[in-house]
mmCIF file with all atom_site columns, C-alpha atoms in Angstrom:
data_model
loop_
_atom_site.group_PDB
_atom_site.id
_atom_site.type_symbol
_atom_site.label_atom_id
_atom_site.label_alt_id
_atom_site.label_comp_id
_atom_site.label_asym_id
_atom_site.label_entity_id
_atom_site.label_seq_id
_atom_site.pdbx_PDB_ins_code
_atom_site.Cartn_x
_atom_site.Cartn_y
_atom_site.Cartn_z
_atom_site.occupancy
_atom_site.B_iso_or_equiv
_atom_site.pdbx_formal_charge
_atom_site.auth_seq_id
_atom_site.auth_comp_id
_atom_site.auth_asym_id
_atom_site.auth_atom_id
_atom_site.pdbx_PDB_model_num
ATOM 1  C CA . MET A 1 1  ? -127.098 60.349 -94.473  1.00 0.00 ? 753 MET A CA 1
ATOM 2  C CA . GLN A 1 2  ? -128.330 61.682 -97.217  1.00 0.00 ? 754 GLN A CA 1
ATOM 3  C CA . ARG A 1 3  ? -129.911 65.420 -97.222  1.00 0.00 ? 755 ARG A CA 1
ATOM 4  C CA . THR A 1 4  ? -131.982 64.660 -100.483 1.00 0.00 ? 756 THR A CA 1
ATOM 5  C CA . ASN A 1 5  ? -134.756 62.599 -99.061  1.00 0.00 ? 757 ASN A CA 1
ATOM 6  C CA . MET A 1 6  ? -135.192 65.225 -96.512  1.00 0.00 ? 758 MET A CA 1
ATOM 7  C CA . PRO A 1 7  ? -138.644 67.798 -96.706  1.00 0.00 ? 759 PRO A CA 1
ATOM 8  C CA . LYS A 1 8  ? -137.421 71.507 -97.395  1.00 0.00 ? 760 LYS A CA 1
ATOM 9  C CA . SER A 1 9  ? -138.256 72.362 -93.666  1.00 0.00 ? 761 SER A CA 1
ATOM 10 C CA . CYS A 1 10 ? -135.086 69.759 -92.974  1.00 0.00 ? 762 CYS A CA 1
ATOM 11 C CA . LEU A 1 11 ? -132.971 71.352 -95.413  1.00 0.00 ? 763 LEU A CA 1
ATOM 12 C CA . THR A 1 12 ? -134.148 74.849 -94.601  1.00 0.00 ? 764 THR A CA 1
ATOM 13 C CA . ILE A 1 13 ? -132.889 74.105 -90.522  1.00 0.00 ? 765 ILE A CA 1
ATOM 14 C CA . PHE A 1 14 ? -129.849 71.990 -91.672  1.00 0.00 ? 766 PHE A CA 1
ATOM 15 C CA . GLN A 1 15 ? -128.486 75.367 -93.295  1.00 0.00 ? 767 GLN A CA 1
ATOM 16 C CA . LEU A 1 16 ? -129.500 77.760 -90.323  1.00 0.00 ? 768 LEU A CA 1
ATOM 17 C CA . LEU A 1 17 ? -127.513 75.222 -87.805  1.00 0.00 ? 769 LEU A CA 1
ATOM 18 C CA . GLU A 1 18 ? -124.737 75.100 -90.257  1.00 0.00 ? 770 GLU A CA 1
ATOM 19 C CA . ARG A 1 19 ? -124.473 78.773 -90.389  1.00 0.00 ? 771 ARG A CA 1
ATOM 20 C CA . THR A 1 20 ? -125.114 79.648 -87.052  1.00 0.00 ? 772 THR A CA 1
ATOM 21 C CA . GLY A 1 21 ? -123.401 77.131 -85.033  1.00 0.00 ? 773 GLY A CA 1
ATOM 22 C CA . SER A 1 22 ? -125.923 75.836 -82.337  1.00 0.00 ? 774 SER A CA 1
ATOM 23 C CA . GLN A 1 23 ? -129.619 77.065 -81.695  1.00 0.00 ? 775 GLN A CA 1
ATOM 24 C CA . THR A 1 24 ? -132.527 76.034 -79.855  1.00 0.00 ? 776 THR A CA 1
ATOM 25 C CA . HIS A 1 25 ? -135.944 74.772 -80.597  1.00 0.00 ? 777 HIS A CA 1
ATOM 26 C CA . LYS A 1 26 ? -137.085 78.107 -79.810  1.00 0.00 ? 778 LYS A CA 1
ATOM 27 C CA . ASP A 1 27 ? -134.285 80.275 -82.064  1.00 0.00 ? 779 ASP A CA 1
ATOM 28 C CA . VAL A 1 28 ? -134.790 78.017 -85.038  1.00 0.00 ? 780 VAL A CA 1
ATOM 29 C CA . VAL A 1 29 ? -138.860 78.946 -84.913  1.00 0.00 ? 781 VAL A CA 1
ATOM 30 C CA . LEU A 1 30 ? -138.013 82.818 -84.576  1.00 0.00 ? 782 LEU A CA 1
ATOM 31 C CA . SER A 1 31 ? -134.897 82.386 -87.204  1.00 0.00 ? 783 SER A CA 1
ATOM 32 C CA . THR A 1 32 ? -137.282 80.339 -89.951  1.00 0.00 ? 784 THR A CA 1
ATOM 33 C CA . GLY A 1 33 ? -140.567 81.171 -89.052  1.00 0.00 ? 785 GLY A CA 1
ATOM 34 C CA . LEU A 1 34 ? -141.969 77.891 -89.546  1.00 0.00 ? 786 LEU A CA 1
ATOM 35 C CA . ALA A 1 35 ? -144.453 76.096 -86.964  1.00 0.00 ? 787 ALA A CA 1
ATOM 36 C CA . PRO A 1 36 ? -142.906 74.848 -83.592  1.00 0.00 ? 788 PRO A CA 1
ATOM 37 C CA . ARG A 1 37 ? -144.451 71.381 -84.241  1.00 0.00 ? 789 ARG A CA 1
ATOM 38 C CA . THR A 1 38 ? -142.433 71.547 -87.961  1.00 0.00 ? 790 THR A CA 1
ATOM 39 C CA . VAL A 1 39 ? -139.222 72.720 -86.395  1.00 0.00 ? 791 VAL A CA 1
ATOM 40 C CA . ARG A 1 40 ? -139.801 69.803 -83.788  1.00 0.00 ? 792 ARG A CA 1
ATOM 41 C CA . TYR A 1 41 ? -140.666 67.286 -86.523  1.00 0.00 ? 793 TYR A CA 1
ATOM 42 C CA . ALA A 1 42 ? -137.431 68.522 -88.580  1.00 0.00 ? 794 ALA A CA 1
ATOM 43 C CA . LEU A 1 43 ? -135.101 68.297 -85.748  1.00 0.00 ? 795 LEU A CA 1
ATOM 44 C CA . ARG A 1 44 ? -136.241 64.576 -85.473  1.00 0.00 ? 796 ARG A CA 1
ATOM 45 C CA . ARG A 1 45 ? -135.730 63.890 -88.507  1.00 0.00 ? 797 ARG A CA 1
ATOM 46 C CA . LEU A 1 46 ? -132.296 65.338 -88.629  1.00 0.00 ? 798 LEU A CA 1
ATOM 47 C CA . LYS A 1 47 ? -130.898 63.928 -85.326  1.00 0.00 ? 799 LYS A CA 1
ATOM 48 C CA . GLU A 1 48 ? -132.501 60.080 -86.789  1.00 0.00 ? 800 GLU A CA 1
ATOM 49 C CA . ASN A 1 49 ? -130.015 60.780 -89.800  1.00 0.00 ? 801 ASN A CA 1
ATOM 50 C CA . GLY A 1 50 ? -127.297 61.597 -87.777  1.00 0.00 ? 802 GLY A CA 1
ATOM 51 C CA . LEU A 1 51 ? -126.918 64.868 -89.160  1.00 0.00 ? 803 LEU A CA 1
ATOM 52 C CA . ILE A 1 52 ? -127.142 67.291 -86.232  1.00 0.00 ? 804 ILE A CA 1
ATOM 53 C CA . ILE A 1 53 ? -126.149 66.370 -82.058  1.00 0.00 ? 805 ILE A CA 1
ATOM 54 C CA . GLU A 1 54 ? -128.899 67.835 -79.558  1.00 0.00 ? 806 GLU A CA 1
ATOM 55 C CA . LYS A 1 55 ? -126.694 68.840 -76.577  1.00 0.00 ? 807 LYS A CA 1
ATOM 56 C CA . PHE A 1 56 ? -127.543 69.980 -72.589  1.00 0.00 ? 808 PHE A CA 1
ATOM 57 C CA . ASN A 1 57 ? -128.192 73.557 -72.595  1.00 0.00 ? 809 ASN A CA 1
ATOM 58 C CA . PHE A 1 58 ? -126.873 74.425 -69.192  1.00 0.00 ? 810 PHE A CA 1
ATOM 59 C CA . ARG A 1 59 ? -128.281 77.876 -69.171  1.00 0.00 ? 811 ARG A CA 1
ATOM 60 C CA . ASP A 1 60 ? -131.832 76.793 -69.543  1.00 0.00 ? 812 ASP A CA 1
ATOM 61 C CA . ALA A 1 61 ? -132.171 73.041 -69.330  1.00 0.00 ? 813 ALA A CA 1
ATOM 62 C CA . ARG A 1 62 ? -135.522 72.818 -70.667  1.00 0.00 ? 814 ARG A CA 1
ATOM 63 C CA . GLN A 1 63 ? -134.341 73.504 -74.141  1.00 0.00 ? 815 GLN A CA 1
ATOM 64 C CA . ALA A 1 64 ? -132.161 71.520 -75.755  1.00 0.00 ? 816 ALA A CA 1
ATOM 65 C CA . ILE A 1 65 ? -129.037 73.023 -77.888  1.00 0.00 ? 817 ILE A CA 1
ATOM 66 C CA . TYR A 1 66 ? -129.202 71.408 -81.675  1.00 0.00 ? 818 TYR A CA 1
ATOM 67 C CA . MET A 1 67 ? -125.724 71.752 -83.679  1.00 0.00 ? 819 MET A CA 1
ATOM 68 C CA . PRO A 1 68 ? -124.698 70.394 -86.931  1.00 0.00 ? 820 PRO A CA 1
ATOM 69 C CA . LYS A 1 69 ? -122.434 67.144 -86.454  1.00 0.00 ? 821 LYS A CA 1
ATOM 70 C CA . MET A 1 70 ? -118.931 67.982 -87.655  1.00 0.00 ? 822 MET A CA 1
ATOM 71 C CA . THR A 1 71 ? -117.732 65.864 -89.937  1.00 0.00 ? 823 THR A CA 1
ATOM 72 C CA . THR A 1 72 ? -113.672 65.906 -90.184  1.00 0.00 ? 824 THR A CA 1
ATOM 73 C CA . ALA A 1 73 ? -112.385 66.272 -93.946  1.00 0.00 ? 825 ALA A CA 1
ATOM 74 C CA . PRO A 1 74 ? -109.715 63.599 -94.821  1.00 0.00 ? 826 PRO A CA 1
ATOM 75 C CA . THR A 1 75 ? -106.127 64.927 -94.333  1.00 0.00 ? 827 THR A CA 1
ATOM 76 C CA . HIS A 1 76 ? -103.603 64.094 -97.126  1.00 0.00 ? 828 HIS A CA 1
ATOM 77 C CA . ALA A 1 77 ? -100.182 63.445 -96.235  1.00 0.00 ? 829 ALA A CA 1
ATOM 78 C CA . SER A 1 78 ? -97.624  64.809 -98.351  1.00 0.00 ? 830 SER A CA 1
ATOM 79 C CA . ALA A 1 79 ? -94.991  62.083 -99.167  1.00 0.00 ? 831 ALA A CA 1
#
């Protein structure tokens, strides 16, 4: 899961999702000003690299919801 090999559009969208939590494709287009095709490509790349999750949108089944994949930080047990 390397973010360094991603295009700038992927990094922009990933940072947006980290900041906002979750958005639809349409929301990402409106928030970033990127072309819909560019957003689709970036979301696909992010999903393929395991950086985001695509979820079913119960409010509108035509649009998926994209959110950053939660990573859990290792917990340190004090002895």
